[in-house]
Amino acid sequence: MMKEMKGCLLFVLTVAMVVGCSDEASTQQEQNLAQPKTVCMVRTTPVKDQGRSDFCWIYAMLATIESEHLLVDDSVNLSAHFLARELLEEQAERVYLSDGRQKIRTRGMAQDCIDLMMRVGLTHYDAFRSEANYRVVARKVEQAARQGVARRCGLAQMNKEVAHLLDDAVHPSLKSVFWLGAEYAPLEFAHSVCMPDEYVALTSFSHHPFGQKFALEVADNVSGHAFRNLPLDSLMHVIDNALSTGHPVCWEGDISEPGFQQAKGFAHLENEDQTVTQEMRQQQFDKLQTTDDHCMEIVGLATGSNGRRYYICKNSWGKDNRFGGLMYLSENYVRAKTLGVWMSWKALSVN
């Protein structure tokens, strides 16, 4: 009996030592992964939270536009909620006029945000805010449109019913924008902060010729937006140069990798010691290992204590992570998992 007790005690002590060493190693690893040292940082507006929605493409593009204005001391803080409401109204018409065959779609790419602004306008952040759960609201809007189809109520009546629903669930409709003592129509305000051809879309894939444009073959590119195709090293140089001259970059890419850890504020590849090449990047895309998941604003460059270079991204998931809503993507992660970027033609022209 005594031998059994001694054996059990030895087992418990051994487990405790292993767990203690494991915890100590984990803690040490966290300490070693300190916040990288900033090399350059563009001016930004506060981190926002897209909440329960798929509108990262709106938040990231608006954040990029805001930073581009801050570069010339023109402060704007723009409302993603205004665009979200207008998009749902547009999508309701799409469902109704397709006789209920279409579904509401809330995913998109950064260029879709600009196109939406050019159609419906824009307002500033403080004038149009909401706590809506857009996934729930989208289902309700789609249901209302389908009920309109079943009743053959007419497009005008369906629009009226959806508008009333959105007034209650999101925010009352807005017809005027008051800014710096002037009154604008939402479309006038949108044109004052961004022009249709102000931003250039870039990518890097070898299944299309470099130096030409092509419609990137990802699920969210339903509008067939064209991207200028650059060799990978050239694309990275263009991004670096834009950031080093104060210009933001809107990033769209894959965050499904295990190394993308929002809470810790870092994104790494499994093998960070091997530099990602054009061929490796293309192979992952061809095998459907690089997916179209998320959109963020790249706001800076940094260097870690491990000697790695990082791209600082302003995320739209609120400030509840280690770095107040910022994410540090390793250079290799960006090389491998970028689907496309957008920057102003001014940023591109300084390269």
Short mmCIF file of C-alpha atoms in Angstrom, two decimals:
data_model
loop_
_atom_site.label_atom_id
_atom_site.label_comp_id
_atom_site.label_asym_id
_atom_site.label_seq_id
_atom_site.Cartn_x
_atom_site.Cartn_y
_atom_site.Cartn_z
CA MET A 1 0.00 0.00 0.00
CA MET A 2 2.83 2.36 0.94
CA LYS A 3 4.60 1.58 -2.35
CA GLU A 4 1.42 2.40 -4.28
CA MET A 5 1.06 5.74 -2.43
CA LYS A 6 4.69 6.60 -3.12
CA GLY A 7 4.19 5.70 -6.78
CA CYS A 8 1.12 7.91 -7.04
CA LEU A 9 2.93 10.79 -5.32
CA LEU A 10 5.86 10.46 -7.71
CA PHE A 11 3.45 10.49 -10.69
CA VAL A 12 1.68 13.62 -9.44
CA LEU A 13 4.97 15.42 -8.84
CA THR A 14 6.21 14.43 -12.30
CA VAL A 15 3.02 15.72 -13.96
CA ALA A 16 3.24 18.94 -11.95
CA MET A 17 6.85 19.46 -13.05
CA VAL A 18 5.98 18.80 -16.72
CA VAL A 19 2.99 21.14 -16.61
CA GLY A 20 5.03 23.76 -14.75
CA CYS A 21 7.84 23.58 -17.31
CA SER A 22 5.31 23.72 -20.15
CA ASP A 23 3.64 26.81 -18.67
CA GLU A 24 7.01 28.43 -18.06
CA ALA A 25 8.08 27.74 -21.65
CA SER A 26 4.79 29.10 -22.96
CA THR A 27 5.12 32.23 -20.83
CA GLN A 28 8.72 32.69 -21.98
CA GLN A 29 7.64 32.33 -25.62
CA GLU A 30 4.98 35.01 -25.15
CA GLN A 31 7.52 37.33 -23.55
CA ASN A 32 9.96 36.77 -26.41
CA LEU A 33 7.28 37.74 -28.92
CA ALA A 34 7.25 41.36 -27.82
CA GLN A 35 5.60 44.13 -29.80
CA PRO A 36 7.77 44.80 -32.85
CA LYS A 37 9.49 48.16 -33.14
CA THR A 38 7.71 50.52 -35.51
CA VAL A 39 9.74 51.58 -38.55
CA CYS A 40 7.04 53.77 -40.08
CA MET A 41 3.36 54.39 -39.40
CA VAL A 42 0.75 56.30 -41.38
CA ARG A 43 -1.82 58.47 -39.64
CA THR A 44 -5.08 56.68 -38.88
CA THR A 45 -8.52 57.18 -37.39
CA PRO A 46 -9.53 55.11 -34.33
CA VAL A 47 -9.97 51.34 -34.62
CA LYS A 48 -13.59 50.38 -35.28
CA ASP A 49 -15.57 47.18 -34.79
CA GLN A 50 -17.51 45.63 -37.67
CA GLY A 51 -19.48 43.61 -35.13
CA ARG A 52 -21.63 40.75 -36.38
CA SER A 53 -21.29 41.51 -40.06
CA ASP A 54 -19.32 40.57 -43.19
CA PHE A 55 -18.49 44.20 -43.97
CA CYS A 56 -14.71 44.10 -43.41
CA TRP A 57 -14.33 45.24 -47.05
CA ILE A 58 -16.24 48.43 -46.24
CA TYR A 59 -14.36 49.12 -43.01
CA ALA A 60 -10.92 48.52 -44.53
CA MET A 61 -11.50 50.67 -47.60
CA LEU A 62 -13.01 53.52 -45.60
CA ALA A 63 -10.07 53.35 -43.17
CA THR A 64 -7.69 53.59 -46.13
CA ILE A 65 -9.53 56.61 -47.52
CA GLU A 66 -9.48 58.25 -44.07
CA SER A 67 -5.71 57.78 -43.75
CA GLU A 68 -5.12 59.09 -47.25
CA HIS A 69 -6.95 62.30 -46.26
CA LEU A 70 -5.03 62.58 -42.99
CA LEU A 71 -1.84 62.60 -45.04
CA VAL A 72 -2.82 66.08 -46.27
CA ASP A 73 -4.31 67.16 -42.89
CA ASP A 74 -7.89 66.70 -44.12
CA SER A 75 -9.63 64.86 -41.28
CA VAL A 76 -12.57 62.61 -42.20
CA ASN A 77 -14.14 59.76 -40.23
CA LEU A 78 -16.59 57.84 -42.40
CA SER A 79 -19.69 55.76 -41.68
CA ALA A 80 -19.64 52.10 -42.68
CA HIS A 81 -23.19 51.79 -41.33
CA PHE A 82 -24.54 54.20 -43.92
CA LEU A 83 -23.13 52.04 -46.71
CA ALA A 84 -24.34 48.84 -45.01
CA ARG A 85 -27.91 50.10 -44.89
CA GLU A 86 -27.84 51.29 -48.50
CA LEU A 87 -26.38 47.97 -49.64
CA LEU A 88 -29.19 46.04 -47.95
CA GLU A 89 -31.78 48.22 -49.70
CA GLU A 90 -30.10 47.53 -53.04
CA GLN A 91 -29.93 43.82 -52.31
CA ALA A 92 -33.64 43.72 -51.40
CA GLU A 93 -34.47 45.06 -54.87
CA ARG A 94 -32.21 42.37 -56.35
CA VAL A 95 -34.14 39.65 -54.51
CA TYR A 96 -37.53 41.09 -55.47
CA LEU A 97 -36.80 41.67 -59.16
CA SER A 98 -35.32 38.17 -59.52
CA ASP A 99 -38.70 36.79 -58.38
CA GLY A 100 -37.02 35.57 -55.20
CA ARG A 101 -34.35 33.51 -56.97
CA GLN A 102 -31.46 35.69 -55.79
CA LYS A 103 -30.18 35.91 -52.22
CA ILE A 104 -28.89 38.87 -50.26
CA ARG A 105 -25.12 39.06 -50.44
CA THR A 106 -23.14 41.08 -47.91
CA ARG A 107 -19.61 39.96 -48.80
CA GLY A 108 -17.47 41.93 -51.23
CA MET A 109 -14.08 43.41 -52.03
CA ALA A 110 -12.60 46.83 -51.31
CA GLN A 111 -13.40 48.08 -54.82
CA ASP A 112 -17.07 47.25 -54.16
CA CYS A 113 -17.00 49.80 -51.34
CA ILE A 114 -15.86 52.53 -53.72
CA ASP A 115 -18.44 51.53 -56.32
CA LEU A 116 -21.17 51.56 -53.67
CA MET A 117 -20.12 55.03 -52.53
CA MET A 118 -20.31 56.27 -56.09
CA ARG A 119 -23.92 54.99 -56.35
CA VAL A 120 -25.43 55.83 -52.97
CA GLY A 121 -23.17 58.41 -51.36
CA LEU A 122 -21.62 58.58 -47.90
CA THR A 123 -21.72 60.43 -44.60
CA HIS A 124 -19.43 60.86 -41.63
CA TYR A 125 -19.15 58.45 -38.73
CA ASP A 126 -20.87 60.45 -35.99
CA ALA A 127 -23.94 61.17 -38.13
CA PHE A 128 -24.79 57.52 -38.82
CA ARG A 129 -23.95 54.90 -36.20
CA SER A 130 -25.61 51.62 -35.28
CA GLU A 131 -25.29 48.54 -33.07
CA ALA A 132 -27.22 46.34 -35.52
CA ASN A 133 -26.52 42.65 -35.97
CA TYR A 134 -26.32 42.81 -39.75
CA ARG A 135 -26.53 39.06 -40.24
CA VAL A 136 -29.92 39.06 -38.54
CA VAL A 137 -30.99 42.24 -40.32
CA ALA A 138 -29.98 40.79 -43.72
CA ARG A 139 -32.16 37.73 -43.09
CA LYS A 140 -35.10 39.94 -42.17
CA VAL A 141 -34.64 42.11 -45.26
CA GLU A 142 -34.45 39.05 -47.52
CA GLN A 143 -37.59 37.65 -45.90
CA ALA A 144 -39.41 40.95 -46.44
CA ALA A 145 -38.40 40.99 -50.11
CA ARG A 146 -39.57 37.41 -50.60
CA GLN A 147 -42.88 38.18 -48.92
CA GLY A 148 -43.24 41.08 -51.33
CA VAL A 149 -42.65 38.67 -54.22
CA ALA A 150 -45.30 36.28 -52.90
CA ARG A 151 -47.82 39.12 -52.60
CA ARG A 152 -46.80 40.73 -55.90
CA CYS A 153 -46.99 43.97 -53.96
CA GLY A 154 -44.94 46.01 -56.43
CA LEU A 155 -41.37 47.29 -56.18
CA ALA A 156 -42.30 50.64 -54.63
CA GLN A 157 -44.30 49.02 -51.83
CA MET A 158 -41.57 46.45 -51.14
CA ASN A 159 -38.96 49.24 -50.96
CA LYS A 160 -41.17 51.15 -48.53
CA GLU A 161 -41.52 48.12 -46.25
CA VAL A 162 -37.78 47.38 -46.32
CA ALA A 163 -36.94 51.04 -45.63
CA HIS A 164 -39.21 51.00 -42.58
CA LEU A 165 -37.53 47.80 -41.37
CA LEU A 166 -34.05 49.34 -41.78
CA ASP A 167 -35.13 52.58 -40.09
CA ASP A 168 -35.92 50.52 -36.98
CA ALA A 169 -33.11 47.96 -37.15
CA VAL A 170 -30.17 50.08 -38.31
CA HIS A 171 -30.70 53.87 -38.50
CA PRO A 172 -33.25 56.21 -40.06
CA SER A 173 -32.54 57.16 -43.66
CA LEU A 174 -30.35 60.22 -44.15
CA LYS A 175 -30.81 62.69 -47.02
CA SER A 176 -28.33 65.45 -46.11
CA VAL A 177 -24.77 65.57 -44.81
CA PHE A 178 -23.67 68.52 -42.69
CA TRP A 179 -19.91 68.94 -42.60
CA LEU A 180 -17.76 71.92 -41.60
CA GLY A 181 -20.66 74.35 -41.90
CA ALA A 182 -21.79 73.15 -45.32
CA GLU A 183 -24.67 70.92 -46.43
CA TYR A 184 -24.11 68.14 -48.95
CA ALA A 185 -26.19 65.46 -50.54
CA PRO A 186 -24.66 62.07 -49.58
CA LEU A 187 -23.47 61.55 -53.16
CA GLU A 188 -21.80 64.98 -53.21
CA PHE A 189 -20.05 64.17 -49.94
CA ALA A 190 -18.83 60.83 -51.31
CA HIS A 191 -17.34 62.52 -54.36
CA SER A 192 -15.61 65.05 -52.11
CA VAL A 193 -13.67 62.30 -50.30
CA CYS A 194 -13.04 59.82 -53.11
CA MET A 195 -13.21 59.70 -56.89
CA PRO A 196 -14.09 56.54 -58.86
CA ASP A 197 -10.59 56.05 -60.28
CA GLU A 198 -8.60 57.26 -57.27
CA TYR A 199 -7.47 53.80 -56.12
CA VAL A 200 -5.48 51.17 -58.01
CA ALA A 201 -5.89 47.41 -57.45
CA LEU A 202 -2.72 45.26 -57.53
CA THR A 203 -2.01 41.56 -57.22
CA SER A 204 0.65 38.96 -58.09
CA PHE A 205 -0.15 35.60 -59.69
CA SER A 206 1.76 33.85 -62.43
CA HIS A 207 -1.23 32.15 -64.06
CA HIS A 208 -1.75 35.50 -65.83
CA PRO A 209 0.88 37.62 -67.61
CA PHE A 210 2.69 40.19 -65.48
CA GLY A 211 2.16 43.80 -66.45
CA GLN A 212 -1.43 43.20 -67.52
CA LYS A 213 -4.78 43.39 -65.76
CA PHE A 214 -7.09 40.48 -65.02
CA ALA A 215 -10.20 39.74 -62.99
CA LEU A 216 -9.04 37.92 -59.89
CA GLU A 217 -10.74 34.53 -59.64
CA VAL A 218 -12.03 34.56 -56.07
CA ALA A 219 -15.59 34.11 -54.84
CA ASP A 220 -16.04 37.66 -53.54
CA ASN A 221 -15.03 39.25 -56.85
CA VAL A 222 -18.57 38.91 -58.21
CA SER A 223 -18.22 42.22 -60.06
CA GLY A 224 -15.15 41.03 -61.95
CA HIS A 225 -12.83 43.79 -60.73
CA ALA A 226 -9.53 43.91 -62.61
CA PHE A 227 -6.17 43.88 -60.81
CA ARG A 228 -2.85 44.96 -62.25
CA ASN A 229 -0.55 41.93 -62.09
CA LEU A 230 2.98 42.47 -60.73
CA PRO A 231 5.82 40.07 -59.87
CA LEU A 232 5.78 39.33 -56.15
CA ASP A 233 8.97 41.22 -55.32
CA SER A 234 7.67 44.25 -57.24
CA LEU A 235 4.35 44.13 -55.39
CA MET A 236 6.13 44.05 -52.02
CA HIS A 237 8.34 46.96 -53.07
CA VAL A 238 5.30 49.01 -54.09
CA ILE A 239 3.61 48.32 -50.73
CA ASP A 240 6.78 49.19 -48.79
CA ASN A 241 7.31 52.40 -50.69
CA ALA A 242 3.71 53.51 -50.23
CA LEU A 243 3.90 53.00 -46.47
CA SER A 244 7.31 54.65 -46.15
CA THR A 245 5.95 57.77 -47.87
CA GLY A 246 2.90 58.00 -45.58
CA HIS A 247 0.30 56.32 -47.80
CA PRO A 248 -1.99 53.56 -46.48
CA VAL A 249 -2.64 50.29 -48.29
CA CYS A 250 -5.88 48.31 -48.25
CA TRP A 251 -5.14 44.57 -47.94
CA GLU A 252 -7.31 41.58 -48.81
CA GLY A 253 -6.18 38.06 -48.10
CA ASP A 254 -6.27 34.78 -46.23
CA ILE A 255 -6.62 34.70 -42.44
CA SER A 256 -7.56 31.03 -42.17
CA GLU A 257 -3.98 29.99 -41.35
CA PRO A 258 -3.41 28.68 -37.79
CA GLY A 259 -0.68 31.31 -37.42
CA PHE A 260 -3.18 34.17 -37.72
CA GLN A 261 -3.98 34.82 -34.06
CA GLN A 262 -6.11 37.87 -33.43
CA ALA A 263 -5.88 37.78 -29.63
CA LYS A 264 -2.06 37.67 -29.70
CA GLY A 265 -1.91 40.26 -32.47
CA PHE A 266 0.39 38.29 -34.78
CA ALA A 267 0.17 36.35 -38.04
CA HIS A 268 2.96 33.93 -38.97
CA LEU A 269 3.37 31.06 -41.39
CA GLU A 270 4.16 27.59 -40.12
CA ASN A 271 7.65 27.79 -41.64
CA GLU A 272 8.95 31.34 -41.23
CA ASP A 273 12.55 30.42 -41.99
CA GLN A 274 11.84 29.85 -45.68
CA THR A 275 11.26 32.92 -47.84
CA VAL A 276 8.05 32.66 -49.85
CA THR A 277 8.71 32.67 -53.60
CA GLN A 278 6.43 33.42 -56.54
CA GLU A 279 6.24 29.69 -57.27
CA MET A 280 5.30 28.78 -53.68
CA ARG A 281 2.66 31.47 -53.60
CA GLN A 282 1.15 30.32 -56.90
CA GLN A 283 1.15 26.68 -55.82
CA GLN A 284 -0.85 27.51 -52.69
CA PHE A 285 -3.36 29.49 -54.73
CA ASP A 286 -3.67 26.72 -57.33
CA LYS A 287 -4.33 24.13 -54.62
CA LEU A 288 -7.00 26.38 -53.05
CA GLN A 289 -4.88 26.77 -49.91
CA THR A 290 -5.08 30.57 -50.08
CA THR A 291 -8.63 31.74 -49.47
CA ASP A 292 -10.42 35.08 -49.64
CA ASP A 293 -11.32 35.75 -46.00
CA HIS A 294 -10.72 39.26 -44.76
CA CYS A 295 -9.82 42.86 -45.52
CA MET A 296 -7.70 45.24 -43.39
CA GLU A 297 -5.79 48.50 -43.73
CA ILE A 298 -2.00 48.24 -43.71
CA VAL A 299 -0.77 51.22 -41.71
CA GLY A 300 2.92 50.62 -41.13
CA LEU A 301 6.11 48.58 -41.06
CA ALA A 302 7.89 47.14 -38.02
CA THR A 303 10.84 44.99 -37.01
CA GLY A 304 10.59 42.28 -34.37
CA SER A 305 13.17 41.27 -31.79
CA ASN A 306 13.43 38.05 -33.80
CA GLY A 307 14.77 40.09 -36.72
CA ARG A 308 11.62 39.59 -38.84
CA ARG A 309 9.85 42.37 -40.71
CA TYR A 310 6.18 42.92 -40.02
CA TYR A 311 3.32 44.77 -41.69
CA ILE A 312 1.14 46.59 -39.18
CA CYS A 313 -2.55 46.23 -39.98
CA LYS A 314 -5.49 48.12 -38.54
CA ASN A 315 -8.20 45.51 -38.10
CA SER A 316 -11.95 46.10 -37.75
CA TRP A 317 -12.66 43.69 -34.88
CA GLY A 318 -12.50 46.27 -32.10
CA LYS A 319 -9.65 47.05 -29.72
CA ASP A 320 -9.87 43.87 -27.67
CA ASN A 321 -6.54 42.30 -28.52
CA ARG A 322 -2.97 42.61 -27.30
CA PHE A 323 -2.20 45.65 -29.44
CA GLY A 324 -5.47 47.58 -29.26
CA GLY A 325 -6.84 46.23 -32.53
CA LEU A 326 -3.61 46.22 -34.53
CA MET A 327 -2.26 43.05 -36.15
CA TYR A 328 1.38 42.32 -37.01
CA LEU A 329 1.61 40.22 -40.17
CA SER A 330 5.04 38.74 -40.90
CA GLU A 331 6.60 39.60 -44.24
CA ASN A 332 6.34 35.96 -45.29
CA TYR A 333 2.66 35.90 -44.36
CA VAL A 334 2.01 38.91 -46.58
CA ARG A 335 4.05 37.43 -49.42
CA ALA A 336 2.09 34.18 -49.30
CA LYS A 337 -1.42 35.15 -48.28
CA THR A 338 -2.12 38.47 -50.01
CA LEU A 339 -4.82 38.23 -52.66
CA GLY A 340 -4.86 41.88 -53.59
CA VAL A 341 -4.10 45.40 -52.39
CA TRP A 342 -5.48 48.86 -53.16
CA MET A 343 -3.65 52.15 -52.90
CA SER A 344 -4.18 55.62 -54.26
CA TRP A 345 -2.62 56.44 -57.59
CA LYS A 346 -0.58 59.05 -55.67
CA ALA A 347 1.01 56.26 -53.62
CA LEU A 348 1.73 54.29 -56.77
CA SER A 349 3.22 57.29 -58.54
CA VAL A 350 5.93 57.77 -55.90
CA ASN A 351 7.40 54.32 -56.70
#
